[in-house]
Amino acid sequence: MAVKATGWARTFPAGKGVRDGREWTRHQLEALPWAADAPDTVDEIVLAVSELLTNAHLHAHSDAQLVLTWDSTCLHVSVHDEAAAVPKPRDPGPEAVSGRGVSIVQALADSWQTHAQQHGKTVTACFKPPHPEPSSATPRSTAPRRS
């Protein structure tokens, strides 16, 4: 059984990459045939990217490598950072201004997991669009984005 996958990767620097990560992710998702018909899923993915990049920058104090992979069933959002500590959902009090990132990702994603690696860890969340096209492993063409 062959699996066709489409993917994109980019590194976002610590301290200033979260906004760029959200915009970059939204732009990459435009290439997938289901994205225009699933704006809520796209928004959930962008929010999860924001939370994962923020966690990498805040807790690992490192750049974050973001990889998006579409395998015709699930969009895998993977963020690698240099911290060995595995993220866990917390229960912050109602007045807390942080501490909800992992819980947000857990609530939005169809599944998520963490992989410890020699130099840090990778957190991967899977998002299944409501009605992907059967042959949607190949993205639509998109013109290069001008900044």
Coordinates of N, CA, C and O in Angstrom, one line a residue:
M1 N 0.8 -1.2 0.0 CA 0.0 0.0 0.0 C 0.9 1.2 0.0 O 1.7 1.4 0.9
A2 N 0.7 2.1 -1.0 CA 1.5 3.3 -1.1 C 0.7 4.5 -0.4 O -0.5 4.6 -0.6
V3 N 1.4 5.3 0.3 CA 0.8 6.5 0.9 C 1.4 7.7 0.2 O 2.6 7.8 0.2
K4 N 0.5 8.5 -0.4 CA 1.0 9.7 -0.9 C 0.9 10.8 0.1 O -0.2 10.9 0.8
A5 N 1.9 11.6 0.3 CA 1.8 12.7 1.3 C 2.3 14.0 0.6 O 3.2 13.9 -0.2
T6 N 1.8 15.0 1.1 CA 2.2 16.4 0.7 C 2.6 17.1 2.0 O 2.0 17.0 3.0
G7 N 3.7 17.8 2.0 CA 4.1 18.5 3.2 C 4.9 19.7 3.0 O 5.4 20.0 1.9
W8 N 5.0 20.5 4.0 CA 5.8 21.8 4.1 C 6.5 21.8 5.4 O 6.0 21.3 6.4
A9 N 7.6 22.5 5.4 CA 8.4 22.7 6.7 C 9.0 24.1 6.7 O 9.4 24.6 5.7
R10 N 9.1 24.6 7.9 CA 9.7 25.9 8.1 C 10.1 26.1 9.5 O 9.5 25.6 10.4
T11 N 11.2 26.8 9.8 CA 11.7 27.1 11.1 C 11.2 28.5 11.5 O 11.3 29.4 10.7
F12 N 10.7 28.7 12.7 CA 10.3 30.0 13.2 C 11.1 30.3 14.4 O 11.2 29.6 15.4
P13 N 11.8 31.5 14.4 CA 12.7 31.9 15.4 C 12.0 32.2 16.7 O 10.9 32.7 16.7
A14 N 12.7 31.9 17.8 CA 12.2 32.1 19.1 C 11.9 33.6 19.3 O 12.7 34.4 18.9
G15 N 10.8 34.0 19.9 CA 10.5 35.3 20.2 C 9.8 36.1 19.2 O 9.2 37.2 19.5
K16 N 9.7 35.6 17.9 CA 9.0 36.4 16.9 C 8.4 35.6 15.8 O 8.1 36.1 14.8
G17 N 8.2 34.3 16.0 CA 7.7 33.5 14.9 C 6.3 33.1 15.0 O 5.8 32.4 14.1
V18 N 5.5 33.4 16.0 CA 4.2 32.9 16.2 C 3.2 33.5 15.1 O 2.5 32.7 14.4
R19 N 3.2 34.8 15.0 CA 2.4 35.4 14.0 C 2.7 34.9 12.6 O 1.8 34.5 11.8
D20 N 4.0 34.9 12.3 CA 4.4 34.4 11.0 C 4.0 32.9 10.8 O 3.7 32.5 9.7
G21 N 4.1 32.1 11.8 CA 3.7 30.7 11.7 C 2.2 30.6 11.4 O 1.8 29.7 10.6
R22 N 1.4 31.4 12.0 CA -0.1 31.3 11.7 C -0.3 31.7 10.2 O -1.0 31.0 9.5
E23 N 0.3 32.8 9.8 CA 0.1 33.2 8.4 C 0.6 32.2 7.4 O 0.0 31.9 6.4
W24 N 1.8 31.7 7.7 CA 2.4 30.7 6.8 C 1.6 29.4 6.7 O 1.3 28.9 5.6
T25 N 1.0 29.0 7.9 CA 0.2 27.8 7.9 C -1.1 28.0 7.1 O -1.5 27.2 6.3
R26 N -1.7 29.1 7.3 CA -3.0 29.4 6.6 C -2.7 29.4 5.1 O -3.5 28.9 4.3
H27 N -1.6 30.0 4.6 CA -1.2 30.0 3.2 C -1.0 28.6 2.7 O -1.4 28.3 1.6
Q28 N -0.3 27.8 3.4 CA 0.0 26.4 3.0 C -1.3 25.6 2.8 O -1.5 24.8 1.9
L29 N -2.2 25.8 3.7 CA -3.5 25.1 3.7 C -4.3 25.4 2.5 O -5.1 24.6 2.1
E30 N -4.1 26.6 1.9 CA -4.9 27.0 0.7 C -4.6 26.0 -0.4 O -5.5 25.9 -1.3
A31 N -3.5 25.3 -0.4 CA -3.2 24.4 -1.5 C -4.0 23.1 -1.4 O -4.0 22.3 -2.3
L32 N -4.6 22.8 -0.2 CA -5.3 21.6 -0.1 C -6.8 21.7 -0.5 O -7.4 22.7 -0.2
P33 N -7.2 20.7 -1.3 CA -8.6 20.9 -1.9 C -9.7 21.0 -1.0 O -10.8 21.5 -1.3
W34 N -9.6 20.5 0.2 CA -10.7 20.6 1.2 C -10.7 21.9 2.0 O -11.7 22.2 2.7
A35 N -9.7 22.6 2.0 CA -9.5 23.8 2.9 C -10.6 24.8 2.7 O -11.1 25.4 3.7
A36 N -10.9 25.1 1.5 CA -11.9 26.2 1.2 C -13.3 25.8 1.7 O -14.1 26.6 2.1
D37 N -13.6 24.5 1.8 CA -14.9 24.0 2.2 C -14.9 23.7 3.7 O -15.9 23.2 4.3
A38 N -13.8 23.9 4.4 CA -13.7 23.5 5.8 C -13.0 24.7 6.6 O -12.0 24.5 7.2
P39 N -13.6 25.9 6.5 CA -12.9 27.0 7.2 C -12.7 26.8 8.7 O -11.8 27.3 9.3
D40 N -13.7 26.1 9.4 CA -13.6 25.9 10.8 C -12.3 25.0 11.1 O -11.6 25.3 12.1
T41 N -12.1 24.0 10.3 CA -11.0 23.1 10.5 C -9.7 23.9 10.3 O -8.7 23.8 11.0
V42 N -9.7 24.7 9.2 CA -8.5 25.6 9.0 C -8.2 26.5 10.2 O -7.1 26.6 10.7
D43 N -9.2 27.1 10.7 CA -9.1 28.0 11.9 C -8.5 27.2 13.1 O -7.7 27.7 13.9
E44 N -9.0 26.0 13.3 CA -8.6 25.1 14.4 C -7.1 24.8 14.2 O -6.3 24.8 15.2
I45 N -6.7 24.5 13.0 CA -5.3 24.1 12.8 C -4.4 25.3 13.0 O -3.4 25.2 13.7
V46 N -4.8 26.5 12.6 CA -4.0 27.7 12.7 C -3.9 28.1 14.2 O -2.8 28.4 14.7
L47 N -5.0 27.9 15.0 CA -5.0 28.1 16.4 C -4.0 27.1 17.1 O -3.2 27.5 18.0
A48 N -4.1 25.9 16.7 CA -3.2 24.9 17.3 C -1.7 25.2 17.0 O -0.8 25.1 17.9
V49 N -1.4 25.6 15.8 CA -0.1 26.0 15.4 C 0.4 27.1 16.3 O 1.5 27.1 16.8
S50 N -0.5 28.1 16.5 CA -0.1 29.2 17.4 C 0.2 28.8 18.8 O 1.2 29.2 19.4
E51 N -0.6 27.9 19.3 CA -0.3 27.4 20.7 C 1.0 26.6 20.8 O 1.8 26.7 21.7
L52 N 1.2 25.7 19.8 CA 2.4 24.9 19.8 C 3.7 25.7 19.6 O 4.7 25.4 20.3
L53 N 3.6 26.7 18.7 CA 4.8 27.5 18.5 C 5.1 28.4 19.8 O 6.2 28.5 20.2
T54 N 4.0 28.9 20.4 CA 4.1 29.7 21.6 C 4.8 28.8 22.7 O 5.7 29.3 23.4
N55 N 4.3 27.6 22.9 CA 4.8 26.7 23.9 C 6.3 26.4 23.6 O 7.1 26.4 24.5
A56 N 6.7 26.2 22.4 CA 8.1 25.9 22.0 C 9.0 27.1 22.4 O 10.0 27.0 23.0
H57 N 8.5 28.3 22.1 CA 9.3 29.5 22.4 C 9.3 29.8 23.9 O 10.4 30.1 24.4
L58 N 8.2 29.7 24.6 CA 8.2 30.0 26.0 C 8.9 29.0 26.9 O 9.6 29.4 27.8
H59 N 8.7 27.7 26.6 CA 9.2 26.7 27.5 C 10.5 26.1 27.1 O 11.3 25.7 27.9
A60 N 10.8 26.1 25.8 CA 12.1 25.5 25.3 C 13.1 26.6 25.1 O 14.3 26.4 25.0
H61 N 12.6 27.9 25.0 CA 13.5 29.0 24.6 C 14.3 28.7 23.4 O 15.5 29.0 23.4
S62 N 13.7 28.1 22.4 CA 14.4 27.7 21.2 C 13.6 28.1 20.0 O 12.4 28.3 20.1
D63 N 14.2 28.0 18.8 CA 13.5 28.1 17.6 C 12.5 26.9 17.5 O 12.7 25.9 18.2
A64 N 11.5 27.0 16.7 CA 10.6 25.9 16.5 C 10.5 25.5 15.1 O 10.4 26.3 14.2
Q65 N 10.6 24.2 14.8 CA 10.5 23.7 13.5 C 9.1 23.2 13.3 O 8.6 22.3 14.0
L66 N 8.4 23.8 12.3 CA 7.0 23.4 12.1 C 6.9 22.6 10.8 O 7.5 23.0 9.7
V67 N 6.3 21.4 10.8 CA 6.1 20.6 9.7 C 4.6 20.3 9.5 O 4.0 19.8 10.5
L68 N 4.1 20.6 8.3 CA 2.7 20.2 8.0 C 2.7 19.1 7.0 O 3.4 19.2 6.0
T69 N 2.0 18.0 7.3 CA 2.0 16.9 6.3 C 0.5 16.4 6.1 O -0.2 16.1 7.1
W70 N 0.1 16.4 4.9 CA -1.3 15.9 4.5 C -1.1 14.5 3.9 O -0.4 14.4 2.9
D71 N -1.8 13.5 4.5 CA -1.6 12.2 3.9 C -2.9 11.6 3.3 O -3.1 10.4 3.2
S72 N -3.8 12.5 3.0 CA -5.2 12.3 2.4 C -6.2 11.8 3.4 O -7.3 11.6 3.1
T73 N -5.8 11.7 4.7 CA -6.7 11.4 5.8 C -6.7 12.4 6.9 O -7.7 12.8 7.4
C74 N -5.4 12.8 7.2 CA -5.2 13.7 8.3 C -4.1 14.7 8.0 O -3.1 14.4 7.3
L75 N -4.3 15.9 8.5 CA -3.2 16.9 8.4 C -2.5 16.8 9.7 O -3.0 17.1 10.8
H76 N -1.2 16.4 9.6 CA -0.3 16.3 10.8 C 0.4 17.6 11.0 O 1.1 18.1 10.1
V77 N 0.3 18.2 12.1 CA 0.9 19.4 12.5 C 2.0 19.0 13.5 O 1.6 18.6 14.6
S78 N 3.3 19.1 13.2 CA 4.3 18.8 14.1 C 5.2 20.0 14.4 O 5.6 20.7 13.5
V79 N 5.5 20.2 15.7 CA 6.4 21.2 16.1 C 7.5 20.6 16.9 O 7.2 20.0 17.9
H80 N 8.7 20.9 16.5 CA 9.9 20.4 17.2 C 10.6 21.5 17.9 O 10.7 22.6 17.4
D81 N 11.0 21.3 19.2 CA 11.8 22.3 19.9 C 12.9 21.6 20.6 O 13.0 20.3 20.6
E82 N 13.7 22.3 21.3 CA 14.9 21.7 21.9 C 14.8 21.3 23.4 O 15.7 20.9 24.0
A83 N 13.6 21.5 24.0 CA 13.4 21.1 25.4 C 13.0 19.6 25.4 O 12.2 19.1 24.6
A84 N 13.5 18.9 26.5 CA 13.2 17.5 26.6 C 11.9 17.3 27.4 O 11.3 16.3 27.3
A85 N 11.4 18.3 28.1 CA 10.2 18.2 28.9 C 9.0 17.9 28.0 O 8.8 18.6 27.1
V86 N 8.2 16.9 28.4 CA 7.0 16.6 27.7 C 5.9 17.4 28.1 O 5.6 17.5 29.3
P87 N 5.1 18.1 27.2 CA 4.0 18.9 27.6 C 2.9 18.1 28.2 O 2.6 17.0 27.7
K88 N 2.2 18.6 29.1 CA 1.0 17.9 29.7 C -0.1 18.9 29.9 O 0.2 20.1 30.3
P89 N -1.3 18.5 29.7 CA -2.4 19.5 30.0 C -2.4 19.9 31.5 O -2.1 19.1 32.4
R90 N -2.7 21.1 31.7 CA -2.7 21.7 33.1 C -4.1 22.1 33.4 O -4.9 22.3 32.5
D91 N -4.4 22.4 34.6 CA -5.7 23.0 35.0 C -5.4 24.3 35.7 O -5.5 24.4 36.9
P92 N -5.2 25.4 34.9 CA -4.9 26.7 35.5 C -6.2 27.2 36.1 O -7.3 26.9 35.6
G93 N -6.1 28.1 37.0 CA -7.2 28.7 37.7 C -7.9 29.7 36.7 O -7.3 30.0 35.7
P94 N -9.1 30.1 37.0 CA -9.8 31.0 36.1 C -9.2 32.3 35.9 O -9.4 33.0 34.9
E95 N -8.3 32.8 36.8 CA -7.7 34.0 36.7 C -6.3 33.9 36.0 O -5.7 35.0 35.6
A96 N -5.8 32.7 35.7 CA -4.5 32.5 35.1 C -4.6 33.0 33.7 O -5.6 32.8 32.9
V97 N -3.5 33.7 33.2 CA -3.4 34.2 31.9 C -2.7 33.2 30.9 O -2.5 33.5 29.7
S98 N -2.2 32.1 31.4 CA -1.5 31.1 30.6 C -1.7 29.8 31.2 O -2.4 29.6 32.2
G99 N -1.2 28.7 30.5 CA -1.3 27.4 31.0 C -2.4 26.6 30.3 O -2.7 25.4 30.7
R100 N -3.0 27.1 29.2 CA -4.0 26.4 28.5 C -3.7 25.8 27.1 O -4.5 25.2 26.5
G101 N -2.5 26.1 26.7 CA -2.1 25.7 25.3 C -2.3 24.3 25.0 O -2.9 23.9 23.9
V102 N -1.7 23.4 25.8 CA -1.9 21.9 25.5 C -3.3 21.5 25.6 O -3.8 20.7 24.7
S103 N -4.1 22.0 26.5 CA -5.5 21.7 26.6 C -6.3 22.2 25.4 O -7.2 21.5 24.9
I104 N -5.9 23.3 24.8 CA -6.5 23.8 23.6 C -6.2 22.9 22.4 O -7.1 22.5 21.7
V105 N -4.9 22.5 22.3 CA -4.6 21.6 21.2 C -5.3 20.3 21.4 O -5.8 19.7 20.4
Q106 N -5.3 19.8 22.6 CA -6.0 18.5 22.9 C -7.5 18.6 22.5 O -8.1 17.6 21.9
A107 N -8.1 19.7 22.8 CA -9.6 19.9 22.5 C -9.8 20.0 21.0 O -10.9 19.5 20.5
L108 N -8.9 20.6 20.2 CA -9.1 20.9 18.8 C -8.8 19.7 17.9 O -9.4 19.4 16.9
A109 N -7.7 19.0 18.2 CA -7.1 18.0 17.4 C -7.9 16.7 17.5 O -8.5 16.4 18.6
D110 N -7.9 15.9 16.5 CA -8.5 14.5 16.5 C -7.6 13.6 17.4 O -8.1 12.7 18.0
S111 N -6.3 13.9 17.4 CA -5.4 13.1 18.3 C -4.1 14.0 18.4 O -3.9 14.9 17.5
W112 N -3.3 13.7 19.4 CA -2.0 14.4 19.5 C -1.1 13.5 20.3 O -1.5 12.6 21.1
Q113 N 0.2 13.7 20.1 CA 1.2 12.9 20.8 C 2.5 13.6 20.8 O 2.7 14.5 20.1
T114 N 3.4 13.1 21.7 CA 4.7 13.7 21.8 C 5.7 12.6 21.6 O 5.6 11.5 22.1
H115 N 6.8 13.0 20.9 CA 7.9 12.1 20.6 C 9.2 12.7 21.2 O 9.6 13.7 20.7
A116 N 9.8 12.0 22.2 CA 11.1 12.5 22.7 C 12.1 12.1 21.7 O 12.0 11.1 21.0
Q117 N 13.1 13.0 21.5 CA 14.2 12.8 20.6 C 15.5 13.1 21.2 O 15.5 13.7 22.3
Q118 N 16.6 12.9 20.5 CA 17.9 13.1 21.1 C 18.1 14.6 21.5 O 18.6 14.9 22.5
H119 N 17.6 15.5 20.7 CA 17.7 16.9 20.9 C 16.3 17.5 21.0 O 15.9 18.2 20.1
G120 N 15.6 17.3 22.1 CA 14.3 17.9 22.3 C 13.2 16.9 22.1 O 13.3 15.7 22.4
K121 N 12.1 17.5 21.6 CA 10.9 16.7 21.4 C 10.1 17.2 20.2 O 10.3 18.4 19.8
T122 N 9.2 16.4 19.7 CA 8.2 16.9 18.7 C 6.8 16.6 19.2 O 6.5 15.5 19.6
V123 N 6.0 17.6 19.1 CA 4.6 17.4 19.4 C 3.8 17.4 18.1 O 4.0 18.3 17.2
T124 N 3.0 16.4 17.9 CA 2.3 16.2 16.6 C 0.8 16.1 16.9 O 0.4 15.3 17.8
A125 N 0.0 16.9 16.2 CA -1.5 16.9 16.3 C -2.0 16.5 15.0 O -1.5 17.0 13.9
C126 N -3.1 15.7 15.0 CA -3.7 15.3 13.7 C -5.1 15.9 13.6 O -5.9 15.9 14.6
F127 N -5.4 16.5 12.4 CA -6.7 17.1 12.2 C -7.3 16.5 10.9 O -6.7 16.5 9.9
K128 N -8.4 15.9 11.1 CA -9.2 15.3 10.0 C -10.2 16.2 9.5 O -11.1 16.6 10.2
P129 N -10.2 16.6 8.2 CA -11.2 17.5 7.7 C -12.5 16.8 7.6 O -12.5 15.6 7.5
P130 N -13.6 17.5 7.6 CA -14.9 16.9 7.6 C -15.2 16.0 6.4 O -15.7 14.9 6.5
H131 N -14.8 16.4 5.2 CA -15.1 15.6 4.0 C -13.9 15.7 3.0 O -14.0 16.4 2.0
P132 N -12.8 15.1 3.3 CA -11.7 15.2 2.3 C -12.0 14.5 1.0 O -12.8 13.5 1.0
E133 N -11.5 15.0 -0.1 CA -11.7 14.3 -1.4 C -10.9 13.1 -1.4 O -9.8 13.0 -0.9
P134 N -11.4 12.0 -2.1 CA -10.7 10.7 -2.1 C -9.3 10.9 -2.7 O -8.3 10.2 -2.3
S135 N -9.1 11.7 -3.7 CA -7.8 11.9 -4.3 C -7.1 13.2 -3.9 O -6.4 13.8 -4.6
S136 N -7.4 13.6 -2.6 CA -6.9 14.9 -2.2 C -5.4 14.9 -1.7 O -5.0 15.8 -1.1
A137 N -4.7 13.8 -1.9 CA -3.3 13.8 -1.5 C -2.5 14.8 -2.3 O -1.4 15.3 -1.9
T138 N -2.9 15.2 -3.5 CA -2.2 16.1 -4.3 C -2.8 17.5 -4.2 O -4.0 17.7 -4.4
P139 N -2.1 18.5 -3.7 CA -2.6 19.8 -3.5 C -2.9 20.5 -4.8 O -2.3 20.2 -5.9
R140 N -3.8 21.5 -4.7 CA -4.0 22.4 -5.9 C -2.8 23.3 -6.1 O -2.1 23.5 -5.1
S141 N -2.6 23.8 -7.3 CA -1.6 24.7 -7.5 C -1.9 26.1 -6.9 O -3.1 26.5 -6.9
T142 N -0.9 26.7 -6.3 CA -1.1 28.1 -5.8 C 0.0 28.9 -6.3 O 1.1 28.5 -6.4
A143 N -0.3 30.1 -6.6 CA 0.7 31.1 -7.0 C 1.6 31.4 -5.8 O 1.1 31.4 -4.7
P144 N 2.8 31.7 -6.0 CA 3.7 32.1 -4.9 C 3.1 33.4 -4.2 O 2.6 34.2 -4.9
R145 N 3.2 33.4 -2.9 CA 2.7 34.5 -2.2 C 3.7 35.6 -2.2 O 4.9 35.4 -1.9
R146 N 3.3 36.8 -2.4 CA 4.1 38.0 -2.4 C 4.0 38.7 -1.0 O 2.9 38.9 -0.6
S147 N 5.1 39.0 -0.5 CA 5.1 39.7 0.8 C 5.3 41.2 0.7 O 5.9 41.7 -0.1

